Short mmCIF file of C-alpha atoms in Angstrom, two decimals:
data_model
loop_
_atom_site.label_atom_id
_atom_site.label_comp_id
_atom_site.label_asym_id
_atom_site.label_seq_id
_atom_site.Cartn_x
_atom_site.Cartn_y
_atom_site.Cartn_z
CA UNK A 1 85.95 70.95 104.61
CA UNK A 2 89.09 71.92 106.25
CA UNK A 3 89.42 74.46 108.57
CA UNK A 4 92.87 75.64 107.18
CA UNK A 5 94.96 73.87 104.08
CA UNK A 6 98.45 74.42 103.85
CA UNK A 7 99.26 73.77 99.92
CA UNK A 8 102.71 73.01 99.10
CA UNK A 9 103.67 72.76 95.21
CA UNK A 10 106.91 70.32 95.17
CA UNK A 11 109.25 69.41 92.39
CA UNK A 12 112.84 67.84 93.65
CA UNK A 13 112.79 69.21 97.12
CA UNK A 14 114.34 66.40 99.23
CA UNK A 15 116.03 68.62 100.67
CA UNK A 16 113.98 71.05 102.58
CA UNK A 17 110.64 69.48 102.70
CA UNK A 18 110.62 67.37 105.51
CA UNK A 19 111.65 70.64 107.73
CA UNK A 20 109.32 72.75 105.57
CA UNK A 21 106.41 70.55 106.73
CA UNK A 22 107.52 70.04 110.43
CA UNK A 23 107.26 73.61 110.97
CA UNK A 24 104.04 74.07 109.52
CA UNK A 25 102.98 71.45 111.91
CA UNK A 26 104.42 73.29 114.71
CA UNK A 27 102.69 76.45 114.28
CA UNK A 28 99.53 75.09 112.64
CA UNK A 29 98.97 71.91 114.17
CA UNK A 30 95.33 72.10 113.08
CA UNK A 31 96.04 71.97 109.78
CA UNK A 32 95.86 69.55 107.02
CA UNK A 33 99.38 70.02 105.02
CA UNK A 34 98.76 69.05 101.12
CA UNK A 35 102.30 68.37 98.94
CA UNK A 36 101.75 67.86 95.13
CA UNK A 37 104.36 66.57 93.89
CA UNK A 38 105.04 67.34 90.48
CA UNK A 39 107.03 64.73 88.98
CA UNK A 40 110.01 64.62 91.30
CA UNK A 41 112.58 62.58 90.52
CA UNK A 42 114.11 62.41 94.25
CA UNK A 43 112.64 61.98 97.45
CA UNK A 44 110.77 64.45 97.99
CA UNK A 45 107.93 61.91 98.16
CA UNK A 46 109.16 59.61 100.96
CA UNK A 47 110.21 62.45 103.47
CA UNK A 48 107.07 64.63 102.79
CA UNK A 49 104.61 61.66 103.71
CA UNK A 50 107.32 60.56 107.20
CA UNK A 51 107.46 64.51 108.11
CA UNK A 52 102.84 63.48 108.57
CA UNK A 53 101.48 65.73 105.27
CA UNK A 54 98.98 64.26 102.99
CA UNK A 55 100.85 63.68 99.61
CA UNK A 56 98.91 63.96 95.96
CA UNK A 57 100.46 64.10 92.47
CA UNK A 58 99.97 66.72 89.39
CA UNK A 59 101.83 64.80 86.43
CA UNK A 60 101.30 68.41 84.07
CA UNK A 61 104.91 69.72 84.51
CA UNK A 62 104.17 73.69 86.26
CA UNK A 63 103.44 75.44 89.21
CA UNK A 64 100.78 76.52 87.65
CA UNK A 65 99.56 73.51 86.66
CA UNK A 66 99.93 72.39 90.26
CA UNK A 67 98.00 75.16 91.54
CA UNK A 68 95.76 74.92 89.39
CA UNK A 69 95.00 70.88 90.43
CA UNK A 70 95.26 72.17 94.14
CA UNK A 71 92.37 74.60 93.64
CA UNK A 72 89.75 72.14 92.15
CA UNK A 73 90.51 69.30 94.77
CA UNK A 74 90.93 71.11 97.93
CA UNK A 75 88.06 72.95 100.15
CA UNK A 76 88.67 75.00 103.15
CA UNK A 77 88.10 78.12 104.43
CA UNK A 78 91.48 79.16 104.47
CA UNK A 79 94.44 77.95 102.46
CA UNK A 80 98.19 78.86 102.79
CA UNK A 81 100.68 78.53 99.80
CA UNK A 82 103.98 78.03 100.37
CA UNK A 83 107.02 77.02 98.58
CA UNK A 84 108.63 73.39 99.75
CA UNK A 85 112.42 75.47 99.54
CA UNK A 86 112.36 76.58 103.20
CA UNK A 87 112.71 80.11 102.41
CA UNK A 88 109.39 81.27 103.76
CA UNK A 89 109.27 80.68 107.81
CA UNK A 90 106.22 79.22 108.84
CA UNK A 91 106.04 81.52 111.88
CA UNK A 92 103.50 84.19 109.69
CA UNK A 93 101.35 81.13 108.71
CA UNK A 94 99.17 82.07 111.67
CA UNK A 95 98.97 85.74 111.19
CA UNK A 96 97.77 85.39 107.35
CA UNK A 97 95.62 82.75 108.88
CA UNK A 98 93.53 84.98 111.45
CA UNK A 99 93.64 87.51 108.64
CA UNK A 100 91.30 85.49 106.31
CA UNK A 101 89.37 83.86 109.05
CA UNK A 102 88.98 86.65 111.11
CA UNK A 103 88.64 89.66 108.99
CA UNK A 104 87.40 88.48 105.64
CA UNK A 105 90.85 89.14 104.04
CA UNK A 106 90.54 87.23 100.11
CA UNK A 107 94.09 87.09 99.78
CA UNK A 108 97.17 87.94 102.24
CA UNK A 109 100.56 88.51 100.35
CA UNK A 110 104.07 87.03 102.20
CA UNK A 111 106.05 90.43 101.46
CA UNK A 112 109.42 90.06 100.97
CA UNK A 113 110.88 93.07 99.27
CA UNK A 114 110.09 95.10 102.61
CA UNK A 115 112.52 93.36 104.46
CA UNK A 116 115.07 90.57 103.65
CA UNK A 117 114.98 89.55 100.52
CA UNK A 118 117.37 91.84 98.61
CA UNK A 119 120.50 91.18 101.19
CA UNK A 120 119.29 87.29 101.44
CA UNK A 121 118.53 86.60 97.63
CA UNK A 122 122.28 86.45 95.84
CA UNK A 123 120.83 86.79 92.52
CA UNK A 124 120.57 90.08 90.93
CA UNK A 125 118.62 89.87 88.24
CA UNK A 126 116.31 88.47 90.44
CA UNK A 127 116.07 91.39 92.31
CA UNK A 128 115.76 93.82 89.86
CA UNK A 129 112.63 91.68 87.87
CA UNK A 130 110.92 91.68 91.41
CA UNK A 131 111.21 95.56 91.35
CA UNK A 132 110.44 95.74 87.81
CA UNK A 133 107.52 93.67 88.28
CA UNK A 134 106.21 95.23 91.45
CA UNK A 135 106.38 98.94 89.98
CA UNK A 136 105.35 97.39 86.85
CA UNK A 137 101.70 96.10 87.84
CA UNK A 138 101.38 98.84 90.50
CA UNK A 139 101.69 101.33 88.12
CA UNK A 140 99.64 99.71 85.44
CA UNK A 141 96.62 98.45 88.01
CA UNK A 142 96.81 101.71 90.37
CA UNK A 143 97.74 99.36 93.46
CA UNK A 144 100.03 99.17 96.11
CA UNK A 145 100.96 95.12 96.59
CA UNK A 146 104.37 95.14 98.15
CA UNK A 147 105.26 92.50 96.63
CA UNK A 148 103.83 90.28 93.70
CA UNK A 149 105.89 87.49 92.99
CA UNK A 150 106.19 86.38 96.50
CA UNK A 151 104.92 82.22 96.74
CA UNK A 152 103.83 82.92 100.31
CA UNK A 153 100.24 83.96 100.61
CA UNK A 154 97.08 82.54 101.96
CA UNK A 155 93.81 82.81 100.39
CA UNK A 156 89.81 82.91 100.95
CA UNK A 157 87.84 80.26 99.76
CA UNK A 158 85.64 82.79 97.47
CA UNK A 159 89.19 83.72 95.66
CA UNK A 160 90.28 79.70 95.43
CA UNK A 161 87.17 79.38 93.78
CA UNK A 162 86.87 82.15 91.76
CA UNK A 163 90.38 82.23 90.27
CA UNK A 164 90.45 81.12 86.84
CA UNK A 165 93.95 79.67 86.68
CA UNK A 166 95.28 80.02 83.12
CA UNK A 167 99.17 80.34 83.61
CA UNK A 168 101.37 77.12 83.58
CA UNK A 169 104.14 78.07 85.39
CA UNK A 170 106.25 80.69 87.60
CA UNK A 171 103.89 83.72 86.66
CA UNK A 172 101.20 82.35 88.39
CA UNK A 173 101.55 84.77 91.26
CA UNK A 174 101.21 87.55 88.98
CA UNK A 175 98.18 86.21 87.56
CA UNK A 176 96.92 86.34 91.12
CA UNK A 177 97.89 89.70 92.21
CA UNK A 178 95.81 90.68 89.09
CA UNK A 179 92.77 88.91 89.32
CA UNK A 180 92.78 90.36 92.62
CA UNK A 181 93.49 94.11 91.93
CA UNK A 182 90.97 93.89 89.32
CA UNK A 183 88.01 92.18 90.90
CA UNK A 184 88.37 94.71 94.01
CA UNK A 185 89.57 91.85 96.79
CA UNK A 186 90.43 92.26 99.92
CA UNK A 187 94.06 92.27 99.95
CA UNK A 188 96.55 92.92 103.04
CA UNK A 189 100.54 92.94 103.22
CA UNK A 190 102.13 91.10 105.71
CA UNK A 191 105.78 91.35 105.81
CA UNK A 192 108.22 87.77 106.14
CA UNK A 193 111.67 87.29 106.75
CA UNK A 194 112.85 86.13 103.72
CA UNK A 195 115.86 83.39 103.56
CA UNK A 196 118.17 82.23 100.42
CA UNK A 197 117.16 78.64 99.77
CA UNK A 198 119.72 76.18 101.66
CA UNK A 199 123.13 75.06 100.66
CA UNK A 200 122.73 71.95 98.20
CA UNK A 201 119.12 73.28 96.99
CA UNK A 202 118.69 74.56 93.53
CA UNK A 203 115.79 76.94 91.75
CA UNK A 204 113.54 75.71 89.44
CA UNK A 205 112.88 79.69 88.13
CA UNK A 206 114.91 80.75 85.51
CA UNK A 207 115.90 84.09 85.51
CA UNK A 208 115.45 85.14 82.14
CA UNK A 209 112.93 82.92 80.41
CA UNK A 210 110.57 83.15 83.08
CA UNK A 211 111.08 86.62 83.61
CA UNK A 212 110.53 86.77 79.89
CA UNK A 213 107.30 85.19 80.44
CA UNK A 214 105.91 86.86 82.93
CA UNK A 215 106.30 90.54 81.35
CA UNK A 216 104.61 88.71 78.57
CA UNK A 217 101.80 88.15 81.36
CA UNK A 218 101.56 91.80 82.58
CA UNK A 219 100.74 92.96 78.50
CA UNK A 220 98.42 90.04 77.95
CA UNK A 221 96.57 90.88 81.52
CA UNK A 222 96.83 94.25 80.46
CA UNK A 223 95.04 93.58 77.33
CA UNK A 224 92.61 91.58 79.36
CA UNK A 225 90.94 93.65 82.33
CA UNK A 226 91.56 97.16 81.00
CA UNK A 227 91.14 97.30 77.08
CA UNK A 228 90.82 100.98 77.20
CA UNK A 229 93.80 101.76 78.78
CA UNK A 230 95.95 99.23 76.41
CA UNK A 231 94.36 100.03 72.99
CA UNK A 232 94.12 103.75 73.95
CA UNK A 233 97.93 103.58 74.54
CA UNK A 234 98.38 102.40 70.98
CA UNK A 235 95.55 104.73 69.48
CA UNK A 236 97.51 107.47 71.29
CA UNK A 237 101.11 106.74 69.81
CA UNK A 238 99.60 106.12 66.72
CA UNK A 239 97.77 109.34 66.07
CA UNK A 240 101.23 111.08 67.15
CA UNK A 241 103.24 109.28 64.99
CA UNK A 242 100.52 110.25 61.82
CA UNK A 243 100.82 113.83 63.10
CA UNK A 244 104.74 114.01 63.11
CA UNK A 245 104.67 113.46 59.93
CA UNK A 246 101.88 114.85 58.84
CA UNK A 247 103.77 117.76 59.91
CA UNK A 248 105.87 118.64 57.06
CA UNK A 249 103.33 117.32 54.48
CA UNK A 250 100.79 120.42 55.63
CA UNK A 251 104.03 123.29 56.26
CA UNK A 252 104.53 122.66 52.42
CA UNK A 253 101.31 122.83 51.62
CA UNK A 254 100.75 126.18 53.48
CA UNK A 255 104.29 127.54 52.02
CA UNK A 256 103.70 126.08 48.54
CA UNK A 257 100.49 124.88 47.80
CA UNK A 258 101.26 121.52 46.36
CA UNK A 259 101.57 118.13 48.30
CA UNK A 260 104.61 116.81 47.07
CA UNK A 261 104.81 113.97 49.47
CA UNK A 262 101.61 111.84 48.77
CA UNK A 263 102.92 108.62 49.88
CA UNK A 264 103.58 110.31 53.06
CA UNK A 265 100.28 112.13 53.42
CA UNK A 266 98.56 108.35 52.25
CA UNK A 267 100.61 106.61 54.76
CA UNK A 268 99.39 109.49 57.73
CA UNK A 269 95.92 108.87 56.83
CA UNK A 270 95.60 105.01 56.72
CA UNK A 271 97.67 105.43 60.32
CA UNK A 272 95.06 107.67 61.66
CA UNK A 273 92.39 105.74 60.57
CA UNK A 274 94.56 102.86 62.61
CA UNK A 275 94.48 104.65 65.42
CA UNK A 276 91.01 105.59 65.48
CA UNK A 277 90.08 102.25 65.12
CA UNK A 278 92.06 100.82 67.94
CA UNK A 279 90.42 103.52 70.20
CA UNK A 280 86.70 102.60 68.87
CA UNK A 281 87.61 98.75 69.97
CA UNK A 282 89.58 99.48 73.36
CA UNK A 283 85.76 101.28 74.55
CA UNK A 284 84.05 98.39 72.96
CA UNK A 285 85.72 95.99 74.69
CA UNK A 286 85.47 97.82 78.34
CA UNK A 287 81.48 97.41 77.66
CA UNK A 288 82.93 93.98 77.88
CA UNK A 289 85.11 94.10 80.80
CA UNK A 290 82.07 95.44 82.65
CA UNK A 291 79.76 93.00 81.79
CA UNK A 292 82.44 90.59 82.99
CA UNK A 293 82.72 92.16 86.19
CA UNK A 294 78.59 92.10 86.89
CA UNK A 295 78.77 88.55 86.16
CA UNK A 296 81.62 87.99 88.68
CA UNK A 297 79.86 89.23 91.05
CA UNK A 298 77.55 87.16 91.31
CA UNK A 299 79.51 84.19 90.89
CA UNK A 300 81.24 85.22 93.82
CA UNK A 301 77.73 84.99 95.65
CA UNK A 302 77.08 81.75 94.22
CA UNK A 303 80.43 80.41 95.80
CA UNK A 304 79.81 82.21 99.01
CA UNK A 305 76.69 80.85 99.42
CA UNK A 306 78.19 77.10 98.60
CA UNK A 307 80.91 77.59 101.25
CA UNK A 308 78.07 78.23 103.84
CA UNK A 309 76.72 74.32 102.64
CA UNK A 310 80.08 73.01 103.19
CA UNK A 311 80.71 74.64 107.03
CA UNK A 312 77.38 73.07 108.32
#
């Protein structure tokens, strides 16, 4: 079991990797550096295993499908996850380090948006979709992650092995931030200098389809851990859609005494009875959800108590 693993997901990064790795050995020197390579088509390869880290492949195209390979193969009792781009420095790796082995952090987030991202990063959109995002899940989780897309973090071993990993590609960290927020982790902010990826180095994220995609992950996580609050949301504008126009249906009746709008009045009714159902299924669910929860719980003990094995 390693003491710390530095996990680096890698897809055409000849660039930047060598240097990426050299000053993880710098700071960390105790550290065993993992780069999956997924697929590259460059040398990314060659100058990862000359700059000393230990090299492994993940032929299922992703980051998250990388991750997800990382997580099964590698024990430690800390792990760092960095990009191979060079826009992270190295010099926090040993902060977020001592904050998992030393106070029992589960998972330390690389923040970004507190400091240089939005003058380094030269792509709007990009920008705006971290905001988005951020205020997004925040607001939806009742949280306070600085920032949730960040690539930088490092991790427990209870939340490596704990995380079900379910997303194939860039909105994987939002999975994370999730699974976190929901199964009460310990989770601490520690802010990074951010820097624009080199000259000659190109991203793999595309702005709008995997922006797209991970909105698409905030709803379906949504769905997921708090049933109540999304099918209440759509019991809630369903019953007030019924009553607007319900509205004039019972004003005629009162004025007139005749319904002269039944297909309006039939249409109210079968969306009420919508509605109600929706809510009835949102509470069921949470009796889910909780269940869930109890069970994680003591999975988490199981894992604890296997990590103890491992260290002796």
């Amino acid at each position: 079991m390693d003491k710390i693993a530095i996990l680096i997901p890698c897809y055409n990064e000849e660039k930047t990797i060598e240097k990426v790795v050299a000053d993880f050995k710098k700071v960390l020197p105790e550290a065993s550096i993992y780069v999956y390579n997924n697929n590259s088509s460059d040398r990314t390869v060659e100058l990862a295993e000359r700059a000393g880290a230990i090299v492994r492949n993940e032929y299922m195209q992703g980051k998250g499908n990388v991750i997800r390979r990382m997580f099964r193969d590698i024990d430690a009792e800390c792990y760092i996850m960095t990009d191979g781009d060079d826009t992270y420095p190295a010099e926090n790796a040993k902060e977020m380090a001592d904050l998992v082995l030393n106070k029992n952090v589960d998972m330390v987030v690389g923040d970004r948006l507190s400091s240089t991202y939005f003058s380094e990063n030269k792509r709007p959109f990009h920008n705006f979709g971290n905001s988005l995002v951020r205020k997004s899940i925040n607001f939806l989780f009742h949280n306070d992650i600085k920032d949730i897309m960040t690539g930088y973090r490092a991790f427990s071993y209870e939340f490596i092995k704990t995380f079900p990993v379910l997303s194939k590609g860039f909105e994987i960290e939002t999975e994370m931030s999730i699974h976190a927020i929901d199964k009460n982790m310990y989770v601490e902010n520690v802010i990074i200098d951010y820097r624009d990826r080199p000259e000659g180095s190109e991203s793999k994220l595309n702005t709008y389809s995997d922006g797209i995609k991970v909105l698409k992950t905030i709803a379906r996580l949504y769905r997921t851990y708090n049933p109540r609050g999304f099918f209440g949301s759509i019991a809630a504008l369903l019953a007030v859609i019924s009553i607007l126009f319900f509205i004039p249906v019972a004003t005629e009746y009162i004025k007139t005494g005749l319904v002269a709008k039944i297909p309006t009045l039939i249409m109210c009714g079968f969306v009420m009875i919508a509605a109600i159902q929706a809510f009835f299924s949102g509470m069921q669910l949470q009796t889910g959800i909780q269940k869930n929860r109890q069970d994680f719980e003591m999975n988490l003990q199981r894992v604890s108590d296997e990590k103890k094995g491992l260290m002796k």
